[in-house]
Amino acid sequence: MASRSSSAEGAGRTLPVNLKLITVLSIDGGGIRGIIPATILAFLEAKLQELDGPDARIADYFDVVAGTSTGGLLTAMLTAPDTNERPLFAAKDLARFYIQHSPKIFRQKNAMGSKLVGKLRMACGPKYDGKYLHAQLRRLLGNMRLDRTLTNVVIPTFDIAYMQPMIFSSFELKHRPSTNALLSDICMSTSAAPTYFPPHYFQTRDENGRRKAFNLVDGGIAANNPTLCAMGQVSKDIILADDDFFPVMPADYGKFMVISLGCGSNRNRRYCAKAAARWGVFSWLFKDGSAPIIDMFNSASADMVDIHLCVLFRALRSSENYLRIQYDQLTGSAGSIDDSSKKNMDRLVRIGNKLLDMNVSRVDLETGRNVEVPGAGTNAERLAKFARQLSDERRRRRQNELIMNSEQVFQIQHQAWYYGGDA
C-alpha cells in the first residue's frame, strides 16, 4: 500500500503476512443521488459498530476506498482525518451533510420559467458556478493532500487538456509525486460534471519545485463506477513490487472482497430510435428534465463494470466476495442529479432504506434490468455478513501484528543478552 502514515486504527498499512483479503469499497457518481449510497454506508458502519464498538469507522476496514464524482466526495469525507487522526465524518452524518448543503450547491429558482432559464443557462455555460461547493470543500479539507487519507483512495477524473483519464490514487504517490494534490482540488475536479459545473484547474509542485497543471472534469466520463479502477490500482501496485501486497498475485482477484454502491438509475426511461433520430444537440442534452447523453454514458459505464465483475468473481468461484447494490427503478425527480428539494432528498433517503430491504440483484444482459439472485438474501443481510468478515479480518490482522511485535521484542532482548548489553 501507499508508503505514508495512517491512522493507528485504519486499514491503510498492513504487514504482508497479515493480509488475507484485499477489502475494497467503491461508490458511483450521481450528484444529489449520493444520498442513496450515503444511507447504505450508514447501515454498514452501524453493523461494524455493533461488532467493534461505537468508534468503528468505515476507513478502519477497507484497504481501498474508491469514488467518482459525488462518490469521490463521500470517499474524502470517509477517509480524510480530523485533528485526532480519525475520519472527518461518521457514515451516519453523510446524508445529513447532503441534505444541509445541497440546496445551496444546486441552488434552485422558484420562478415560473426557472426550467427554461436553467436550460438556456446550460446552453451558454454551466448551470451552477460551483462556488458554494468549492467553499465547503476548502473549509472541510483545508490544506490536506492525498497522502493524508487514513486508508488508500482512488478517485477518477478526466483531463480535458490531454483528453485522457486522470486517476488520483494513493498507490501512485511514490511513483508520481506531482499527483499529491489537495483533496479539495481532487473533489472539485471529480464532481465537475459537464454542463452542470465548470471544469476545475489547479497546479501542483513536486519535490523539485516543478509545476504540473491539471484541467479536469467529472470522473464519470472515465469511470462512473470506479470499482475496476481500484482493483487495477492494487494490481499495478503488486506488479511494481509493493511489499504490503506481496503474498497476493497481481490477478488474484479471488482475494478481493468488494462492496460496490450505485447512486440509482432509471430503467423505465427509455428512448425510441425513430424519435431520437430527429434529435439535435439540444435534445440529447436536455430532454424531459434529464440529459440523455450523460445518463447513457454514466449508466453504460457503471453497468459494464458490474457485468465484468459478476463474470470474473463467478469464474473464480468467489461470488460471495462481491456485492453490488444498485436501485434501477428511479422515477421523476429522483432520477435527477440536481433536484435538491426537501421532498426529493427525503425520497432518496427512503429509497436507500428500501434498497436495504430488497434482495441482492444482478444486471440481466438481455433486459438491462436488475434481477434477484436466488438464495442470496437481502442487501441488508449481505452487508451484515460482510461486516462480520471485515471485523474478523481486521481482528486477525491486529492479532498477527501483536504476535510479530512480540517476536521482534524477544529478538531484541535476546540480542542484548547475547552480546552482554544493548543491541
Short mmCIF file of C-alpha atoms in Angstrom, two decimals:
data_model
loop_
_atom_site.label_atom_id
_atom_site.label_comp_id
_atom_site.label_asym_id
_atom_site.label_seq_id
_atom_site.Cartn_x
_atom_site.Cartn_y
_atom_site.Cartn_z
CA MET A 1 0.00 0.00 0.00
CA ALA A 2 0.98 3.61 -0.21
CA SER A 3 4.02 4.40 1.87
CA ARG A 4 2.56 7.03 4.13
CA SER A 5 1.35 7.30 7.69
CA SER A 6 -2.14 6.18 8.51
CA SER A 7 -4.45 6.06 11.47
CA ALA A 8 -3.44 3.53 14.07
CA GLU A 9 -6.91 2.09 13.72
CA GLY A 10 -7.07 2.24 9.93
CA ALA A 11 -6.69 -0.45 7.31
CA GLY A 12 -4.21 1.63 5.33
CA ARG A 13 -0.98 -0.08 6.49
CA THR A 14 -0.81 -3.84 6.82
CA LEU A 15 2.16 -6.16 7.19
CA PRO A 16 2.41 -8.62 4.25
CA VAL A 17 1.95 -11.80 6.29
CA ASN A 18 -1.18 -10.37 7.88
CA LEU A 19 -3.08 -9.85 4.63
CA LYS A 20 -5.66 -12.48 3.71
CA LEU A 21 -8.23 -10.37 1.86
CA ILE A 22 -7.93 -7.08 -0.02
CA THR A 23 -11.00 -5.11 1.00
CA VAL A 24 -12.44 -2.59 -1.47
CA LEU A 25 -15.30 -0.10 -1.16
CA SER A 26 -16.44 1.65 -4.34
CA ILE A 27 -19.02 4.45 -4.74
CA ASP A 28 -20.52 5.57 -8.08
CA GLY A 29 -21.16 9.09 -9.28
CA GLY A 30 -24.68 10.53 -9.34
CA GLY A 31 -24.91 14.06 -7.94
CA ILE A 32 -27.61 14.57 -5.33
CA ARG A 33 -28.35 10.85 -5.59
CA GLY A 34 -25.23 10.30 -3.47
CA ILE A 35 -27.75 10.31 -0.63
CA ILE A 36 -28.61 6.72 -1.60
CA PRO A 37 -25.12 5.21 -1.02
CA ALA A 38 -24.70 7.51 2.00
CA THR A 39 -27.73 5.81 3.55
CA ILE A 40 -26.28 2.36 2.76
CA LEU A 41 -22.93 3.32 4.30
CA ALA A 42 -24.63 4.46 7.49
CA PHE A 43 -26.17 0.98 7.81
CA LEU A 44 -22.83 -0.76 7.17
CA GLU A 45 -20.97 1.37 9.71
CA ALA A 46 -23.70 0.75 12.29
CA LYS A 47 -23.22 -3.00 11.81
CA LEU A 48 -19.46 -2.62 12.26
CA GLN A 49 -20.08 -0.63 15.45
CA GLU A 50 -22.31 -3.39 16.81
CA LEU A 51 -19.34 -5.72 16.43
CA ASP A 52 -16.42 -3.48 17.40
CA GLY A 53 -17.77 -0.55 19.37
CA PRO A 54 -19.05 2.98 18.67
CA ASP A 55 -15.69 4.32 17.49
CA ALA A 56 -15.54 1.97 14.48
CA ARG A 57 -15.41 3.77 11.13
CA ILE A 58 -15.57 2.65 7.50
CA ALA A 59 -11.93 3.66 6.87
CA ASP A 60 -10.77 1.22 9.56
CA TYR A 61 -11.83 -1.77 7.49
CA PHE A 62 -11.12 -1.07 3.82
CA ASP A 63 -7.73 -1.25 2.17
CA VAL A 64 -9.07 0.90 -0.67
CA VAL A 65 -11.99 3.34 -0.91
CA ALA A 66 -12.79 4.49 -4.45
CA GLY A 67 -15.29 7.14 -5.52
CA THR A 68 -16.28 9.03 -8.64
CA SER A 69 -17.96 12.45 -8.68
CA THR A 70 -20.35 12.50 -5.71
CA GLY A 71 -18.74 9.18 -4.73
CA GLY A 72 -15.40 10.99 -4.64
CA LEU A 73 -16.83 13.49 -2.17
CA LEU A 74 -18.08 10.64 0.01
CA THR A 75 -14.68 8.97 -0.24
CA ALA A 76 -12.92 12.09 1.02
CA MET A 77 -15.42 12.57 3.84
CA LEU A 78 -14.90 8.96 4.98
CA THR A 79 -11.10 8.93 4.78
CA ALA A 80 -9.83 12.48 5.45
CA PRO A 81 -8.51 12.82 9.03
CA ASP A 82 -9.66 15.23 11.68
CA THR A 83 -7.31 16.71 14.31
CA ASN A 84 -7.33 13.36 16.15
CA GLU A 85 -6.38 11.41 13.02
CA ARG A 86 -9.83 9.88 12.81
CA PRO A 87 -12.27 10.25 9.89
CA LEU A 88 -13.87 13.67 9.46
CA PHE A 89 -17.33 12.14 9.12
CA ALA A 90 -19.15 9.23 10.65
CA ALA A 91 -21.19 7.49 7.95
CA LYS A 92 -24.44 8.43 9.70
CA ASP A 93 -23.65 12.12 9.06
CA LEU A 94 -23.09 11.82 5.30
CA ALA A 95 -26.72 12.06 4.18
CA ARG A 96 -27.24 14.88 6.69
CA PHE A 97 -24.41 16.84 5.04
CA TYR A 98 -26.05 16.42 1.62
CA ILE A 99 -29.44 17.49 2.94
CA GLN A 100 -27.96 20.55 4.64
CA HIS A 101 -25.76 21.82 1.81
CA SER A 102 -27.24 20.56 -1.48
CA PRO A 103 -29.89 23.32 -1.74
CA LYS A 104 -27.03 25.84 -1.87
CA ILE A 105 -24.83 23.70 -4.12
CA PHE A 106 -27.72 23.18 -6.56
CA ARG A 107 -29.45 26.48 -5.99
CA GLN A 108 -32.94 26.25 -7.48
CA LYS A 109 -35.04 29.14 -8.78
CA ASN A 110 -38.72 29.30 -7.89
CA ALA A 111 -39.79 31.44 -10.80
CA MET A 112 -42.34 30.07 -13.24
CA GLY A 113 -39.81 29.94 -16.05
CA SER A 114 -36.97 28.50 -13.98
CA LYS A 115 -36.67 25.31 -16.04
CA LEU A 116 -36.44 27.25 -19.27
CA VAL A 117 -33.96 29.68 -17.72
CA GLY A 118 -31.90 26.73 -16.50
CA LYS A 119 -31.80 25.20 -19.97
CA LEU A 120 -30.79 28.48 -21.55
CA ARG A 121 -28.08 28.93 -18.92
CA MET A 122 -26.73 25.43 -19.61
CA ALA A 123 -26.72 26.18 -23.34
CA CYS A 124 -24.45 29.17 -22.71
CA GLY A 125 -22.39 27.86 -19.78
CA PRO A 126 -22.54 25.58 -16.71
CA LYS A 127 -25.82 25.50 -14.83
CA TYR A 128 -24.08 26.19 -11.48
CA ASP A 129 -20.92 28.15 -10.73
CA GLY A 130 -19.74 25.68 -8.05
CA LYS A 131 -18.62 28.46 -5.69
CA TYR A 132 -20.56 27.23 -2.68
CA LEU A 133 -19.37 23.63 -3.16
CA HIS A 134 -15.78 24.80 -3.53
CA ALA A 135 -16.03 26.93 -0.39
CA GLN A 136 -17.36 24.00 1.64
CA LEU A 137 -14.64 21.66 0.38
CA ARG A 138 -11.95 24.22 1.22
CA ARG A 139 -13.45 24.67 4.68
CA LEU A 140 -13.68 20.95 5.39
CA LEU A 141 -10.45 19.73 3.82
CA GLY A 142 -8.22 22.78 4.21
CA ASN A 143 -4.64 22.06 3.15
CA MET A 144 -4.94 18.28 3.39
CA ARG A 145 -3.39 16.44 0.48
CA LEU A 146 -3.92 12.99 -0.96
CA ASP A 147 -1.16 11.46 1.16
CA ARG A 148 -3.07 12.28 4.36
CA THR A 149 -6.02 9.95 3.85
CA LEU A 150 -6.47 7.30 6.53
CA THR A 151 -6.53 4.47 4.00
CA ASN A 152 -5.80 4.21 0.29
CA VAL A 153 -8.17 6.09 -2.01
CA VAL A 154 -8.77 6.06 -5.77
CA ILE A 155 -10.65 8.99 -7.32
CA PRO A 156 -11.04 9.21 -11.14
CA THR A 157 -11.21 12.48 -13.06
CA PHE A 158 -10.79 13.35 -16.76
CA ASP A 159 -8.13 15.76 -18.05
CA ILE A 160 -9.52 17.73 -21.00
CA ALA A 161 -6.07 19.13 -21.85
CA TYR A 162 -4.75 15.64 -22.57
CA MET A 163 -8.12 14.02 -23.38
CA GLN A 164 -7.46 11.11 -21.06
CA PRO A 165 -8.45 9.88 -17.60
CA MET A 166 -6.53 11.22 -14.64
CA ILE A 167 -6.82 8.94 -11.63
CA PHE A 168 -5.76 10.29 -8.25
CA SER A 169 -4.54 7.28 -6.35
CA SER A 170 -2.70 6.76 -3.08
CA PHE A 171 -0.86 3.93 -4.82
CA GLU A 172 0.65 6.30 -7.40
CA LEU A 173 2.15 8.81 -4.98
CA LYS A 174 5.56 7.20 -4.64
CA HIS A 175 5.89 6.98 -8.44
CA ARG A 176 4.13 10.25 -9.36
CA PRO A 177 4.59 12.76 -6.52
CA SER A 178 3.10 15.54 -8.66
CA THR A 179 -0.33 13.93 -8.14
CA ASN A 180 -0.23 14.66 -4.40
CA ALA A 181 -2.89 17.34 -4.83
CA LEU A 182 -5.12 18.99 -2.28
CA LEU A 183 -8.09 16.76 -1.51
CA SER A 184 -10.35 19.75 -2.08
CA ASP A 185 -8.99 20.19 -5.62
CA ILE A 186 -9.46 16.48 -6.33
CA CYS A 187 -13.04 16.58 -5.08
CA MET A 188 -13.86 19.70 -7.09
CA SER A 189 -12.44 18.02 -10.19
CA THR A 190 -14.17 14.66 -9.93
CA SER A 191 -17.53 16.40 -9.34
CA ALA A 192 -17.22 18.92 -12.20
CA ALA A 193 -19.99 17.39 -14.30
CA PRO A 194 -20.05 18.94 -17.80
CA THR A 195 -22.97 21.38 -18.29
CA TYR A 196 -23.56 21.42 -14.51
CA PHE A 197 -20.26 22.73 -13.08
CA PRO A 198 -17.23 24.40 -14.66
CA PRO A 199 -14.02 22.39 -15.22
CA HIS A 200 -11.52 22.76 -12.42
CA TYR A 201 -7.95 24.00 -12.94
CA PHE A 202 -5.12 23.77 -10.45
CA GLN A 203 -1.37 23.17 -10.23
CA THR A 204 0.86 21.03 -8.05
CA ARG A 205 4.60 21.03 -7.44
CA ASP A 206 6.86 18.03 -6.97
CA GLU A 207 9.77 17.82 -4.53
CA ASN A 208 12.00 19.61 -7.06
CA GLY A 209 9.60 22.52 -7.45
CA ARG A 210 8.45 21.53 -10.93
CA ARG A 211 4.87 22.53 -11.62
CA LYS A 212 2.19 20.33 -13.13
CA ALA A 213 -1.10 21.73 -14.39
CA PHE A 214 -4.43 19.92 -14.32
CA ASN A 215 -7.53 20.79 -16.38
CA LEU A 216 -10.14 18.41 -15.04
CA VAL A 217 -13.81 17.46 -15.32
CA ASP A 218 -16.10 14.84 -13.80
CA GLY A 219 -14.58 11.42 -13.24
CA GLY A 220 -17.81 9.88 -14.54
CA ILE A 221 -16.53 10.47 -18.07
CA ALA A 222 -13.76 7.98 -17.32
CA ALA A 223 -15.33 5.61 -14.81
CA ASN A 224 -18.68 6.36 -13.23
CA ASN A 225 -18.31 3.05 -11.40
CA PRO A 226 -14.69 3.12 -10.16
CA THR A 227 -14.50 -0.46 -8.85
CA LEU A 228 -12.26 -1.75 -11.64
CA CYS A 229 -10.07 1.34 -11.28
CA ALA A 230 -9.49 0.48 -7.64
CA MET A 231 -8.75 -3.17 -8.34
CA GLY A 232 -6.47 -2.21 -11.21
CA GLN A 233 -4.53 0.17 -8.98
CA VAL A 234 -3.96 -2.62 -6.46
CA SER A 235 -2.79 -4.99 -9.22
CA LYS A 236 -0.44 -2.35 -10.61
CA ASP A 237 0.98 -1.80 -7.14
CA ILE A 238 1.63 -5.53 -6.78
CA ILE A 239 3.36 -5.65 -10.17
CA LEU A 240 5.61 -2.80 -9.04
CA ALA A 241 6.54 -4.95 -6.02
CA ASP A 242 4.85 -3.20 -3.12
CA ASP A 243 5.64 -5.34 -0.09
CA ASP A 244 2.27 -4.81 1.55
CA PHE A 245 0.50 -6.90 -1.09
CA PHE A 246 3.38 -9.29 -1.81
CA PRO A 247 1.56 -12.56 -0.88
CA VAL A 248 -1.19 -11.76 -3.40
CA MET A 249 -0.59 -12.25 -7.13
CA PRO A 250 -1.47 -9.30 -9.44
CA ALA A 251 -4.52 -11.01 -10.96
CA ASP A 252 -5.57 -12.99 -7.89
CA TYR A 253 -9.00 -11.37 -7.78
CA GLY A 254 -10.30 -14.20 -5.64
CA LYS A 255 -8.52 -12.47 -2.74
CA PHE A 256 -10.60 -9.31 -3.21
CA MET A 257 -13.69 -8.56 -1.16
CA VAL A 258 -15.65 -5.79 -2.87
CA ILE A 259 -18.67 -3.69 -1.96
CA SER A 260 -19.81 -1.51 -4.89
CA LEU A 261 -22.54 1.07 -4.30
CA GLY A 262 -24.55 2.75 -7.04
CA CYS A 263 -26.49 6.02 -6.94
CA GLY A 264 -29.56 4.64 -8.67
CA SER A 265 -30.70 4.61 -12.29
CA ASN A 266 -33.93 4.72 -14.24
CA ARG A 267 -34.51 1.69 -16.45
CA ASN A 268 -38.02 2.88 -17.18
CA ARG A 269 -36.77 5.94 -19.03
CA ARG A 270 -36.26 4.54 -22.49
CA TYR A 271 -35.95 6.13 -25.88
CA CYS A 272 -37.10 5.15 -29.34
CA ALA A 273 -34.58 5.19 -32.18
CA LYS A 274 -37.15 6.67 -34.57
CA ALA A 275 -37.81 9.57 -32.21
CA ALA A 276 -34.14 10.05 -31.30
CA ALA A 277 -33.27 10.15 -34.99
CA ARG A 278 -34.82 13.61 -35.07
CA TRP A 279 -32.91 14.88 -32.03
CA GLY A 280 -30.37 17.64 -32.34
CA VAL A 281 -27.67 18.62 -29.88
CA PHE A 282 -30.18 20.35 -27.61
CA SER A 283 -32.43 17.28 -27.28
CA TRP A 284 -29.50 14.99 -26.48
CA LEU A 285 -28.53 17.34 -23.66
CA PHE A 286 -31.99 18.38 -22.41
CA LYS A 287 -34.98 16.05 -22.62
CA ASP A 288 -37.84 15.74 -20.13
CA GLY A 289 -35.81 17.14 -17.27
CA SER A 290 -32.74 14.98 -17.91
CA ALA A 291 -29.62 14.89 -20.07
CA PRO A 292 -29.99 11.68 -22.12
CA ILE A 293 -26.42 11.59 -23.40
CA ILE A 294 -24.94 11.97 -19.91
CA ASP A 295 -27.37 9.44 -18.42
CA MET A 296 -26.47 6.94 -21.14
CA PHE A 297 -22.72 7.37 -20.66
CA ASN A 298 -22.95 7.01 -16.89
CA SER A 299 -25.31 4.05 -16.96
CA ALA A 300 -23.30 2.20 -19.60
CA SER A 301 -20.01 2.82 -17.76
CA ALA A 302 -21.38 1.61 -14.42
CA ASP A 303 -23.16 -1.45 -15.82
CA MET A 304 -20.21 -2.65 -17.90
CA VAL A 305 -18.04 -2.72 -14.78
CA ASP A 306 -20.73 -4.59 -12.83
CA ILE A 307 -21.21 -7.14 -15.62
CA HIS A 308 -17.48 -7.72 -15.93
CA LEU A 309 -17.03 -8.22 -12.18
CA CYS A 310 -20.02 -10.54 -11.89
CA VAL A 311 -18.49 -12.80 -14.54
CA LEU A 312 -14.99 -12.52 -13.06
CA PHE A 313 -15.96 -13.37 -9.47
CA ARG A 314 -18.23 -16.17 -10.64
CA ALA A 315 -15.42 -17.66 -12.77
CA LEU A 316 -13.16 -17.57 -9.71
CA ARG A 317 -15.88 -19.25 -7.62
CA SER A 318 -15.84 -16.30 -5.25
CA SER A 319 -19.19 -14.63 -5.99
CA GLU A 320 -19.75 -14.27 -2.26
CA ASN A 321 -16.86 -11.78 -2.19
CA TYR A 322 -18.61 -9.29 -4.48
CA LEU A 323 -21.67 -7.24 -3.60
CA ARG A 324 -23.19 -4.65 -5.93
CA ILE A 325 -26.06 -2.59 -4.52
CA GLN A 326 -27.95 -0.55 -7.09
CA TYR A 327 -31.54 0.68 -7.45
CA ASP A 328 -32.79 0.71 -11.05
CA GLN A 329 -36.35 2.00 -10.63
CA LEU A 330 -35.79 5.72 -10.12
CA THR A 331 -38.64 7.80 -11.50
CA GLY A 332 -39.36 11.50 -11.85
CA SER A 333 -37.25 13.89 -9.83
CA ALA A 334 -35.47 11.04 -8.01
CA GLY A 335 -33.58 10.38 -11.24
CA SER A 336 -32.26 13.93 -11.36
CA ILE A 337 -28.69 14.65 -10.31
CA ASP A 338 -29.52 18.14 -9.02
CA ASP A 339 -33.06 18.23 -7.61
CA SER A 340 -32.26 19.41 -4.09
CA SER A 341 -35.82 20.00 -2.94
CA LYS A 342 -36.54 18.65 0.54
CA LYS A 343 -39.24 16.41 -0.93
CA ASN A 344 -36.78 14.79 -3.33
CA MET A 345 -33.96 14.42 -0.80
CA ASP A 346 -36.31 12.78 1.70
CA ARG A 347 -37.39 10.47 -1.08
CA LEU A 348 -33.77 9.49 -1.81
CA VAL A 349 -33.26 8.61 1.85
CA ARG A 350 -36.35 6.39 1.70
CA ILE A 351 -35.04 4.74 -1.46
CA GLY A 352 -31.74 3.99 0.27
CA ASN A 353 -33.57 2.36 3.18
CA LYS A 354 -35.87 0.50 0.80
CA LEU A 355 -32.84 -0.79 -1.10
CA LEU A 356 -31.52 -2.39 2.09
CA ASP A 357 -34.68 -4.50 2.32
CA MET A 358 -34.54 -5.55 -1.33
CA ASN A 359 -32.95 -8.82 -2.39
CA VAL A 360 -29.42 -8.93 -3.80
CA SER A 361 -29.62 -8.49 -7.58
CA ARG A 362 -27.52 -8.56 -10.74
CA VAL A 363 -27.86 -6.90 -14.15
CA ASP A 364 -29.56 -9.07 -16.76
CA LEU A 365 -27.76 -8.68 -20.07
CA GLU A 366 -30.87 -9.10 -22.22
CA THR A 367 -33.29 -6.79 -20.41
CA GLY A 368 -30.83 -4.43 -18.73
CA ARG A 369 -32.82 -4.74 -15.52
CA ASN A 370 -31.63 -5.96 -12.15
CA VAL A 371 -32.79 -9.48 -11.36
CA GLU A 372 -32.73 -11.12 -7.94
CA VAL A 373 -30.00 -13.62 -7.15
CA PRO A 374 -31.73 -16.80 -5.83
CA GLY A 375 -30.89 -17.57 -2.21
CA ALA A 376 -28.65 -14.52 -1.75
CA GLY A 377 -30.94 -12.81 0.78
CA THR A 378 -31.47 -9.08 1.17
CA ASN A 379 -28.86 -6.38 0.74
CA ALA A 380 -29.04 -5.70 4.48
CA GLU A 381 -28.35 -9.38 5.25
CA ARG A 382 -25.38 -9.46 2.88
CA LEU A 383 -23.99 -6.23 4.32
CA ALA A 384 -24.27 -7.66 7.82
CA LYS A 385 -22.35 -10.72 6.64
CA PHE A 386 -19.71 -8.52 5.03
CA ALA A 387 -19.45 -6.52 8.26
CA ARG A 388 -18.66 -9.73 10.17
CA GLN A 389 -16.00 -10.65 7.61
CA LEU A 390 -14.49 -7.17 7.73
CA SER A 391 -14.43 -7.26 11.52
CA ASP A 392 -12.83 -10.73 11.56
CA GLU A 393 -10.21 -9.70 9.02
CA ARG A 394 -9.30 -6.58 10.98
CA ARG A 395 -9.11 -8.50 14.24
CA ARG A 396 -6.94 -11.20 12.64
CA ARG A 397 -4.54 -8.60 11.24
CA ARG A 398 -4.20 -6.86 14.58
CA GLN A 399 -3.57 -10.14 16.42
CA ASN A 400 -0.89 -11.11 13.91
CA GLU A 401 0.75 -7.71 14.28
CA LEU A 402 0.84 -8.14 18.08
CA ILE A 403 2.48 -11.55 17.67
CA MET A 404 5.06 -10.16 15.25
CA ASN A 405 5.78 -7.20 17.52
CA SER A 406 6.26 -9.58 20.46
CA GLU A 407 8.67 -11.67 18.41
CA GLN A 408 10.64 -8.56 17.46
CA VAL A 409 10.86 -7.51 21.11
CA PHE A 410 12.05 -11.00 22.04
CA GLN A 411 14.73 -10.92 19.34
CA ILE A 412 15.99 -7.53 20.53
CA GLN A 413 16.11 -8.73 24.15
CA HIS A 414 17.84 -11.94 23.12
CA GLN A 415 20.48 -9.99 21.17
CA ALA A 416 21.01 -7.67 24.14
CA TRP A 417 21.51 -10.67 26.45
CA TYR A 418 23.79 -12.48 23.99
CA TYR A 419 26.07 -9.52 23.46
CA GLY A 420 26.01 -8.56 27.12
CA GLY A 421 24.46 -5.12 26.62
CA ASP A 422 22.08 -3.12 24.49
CA ALA A 423 21.55 -4.45 20.98
#
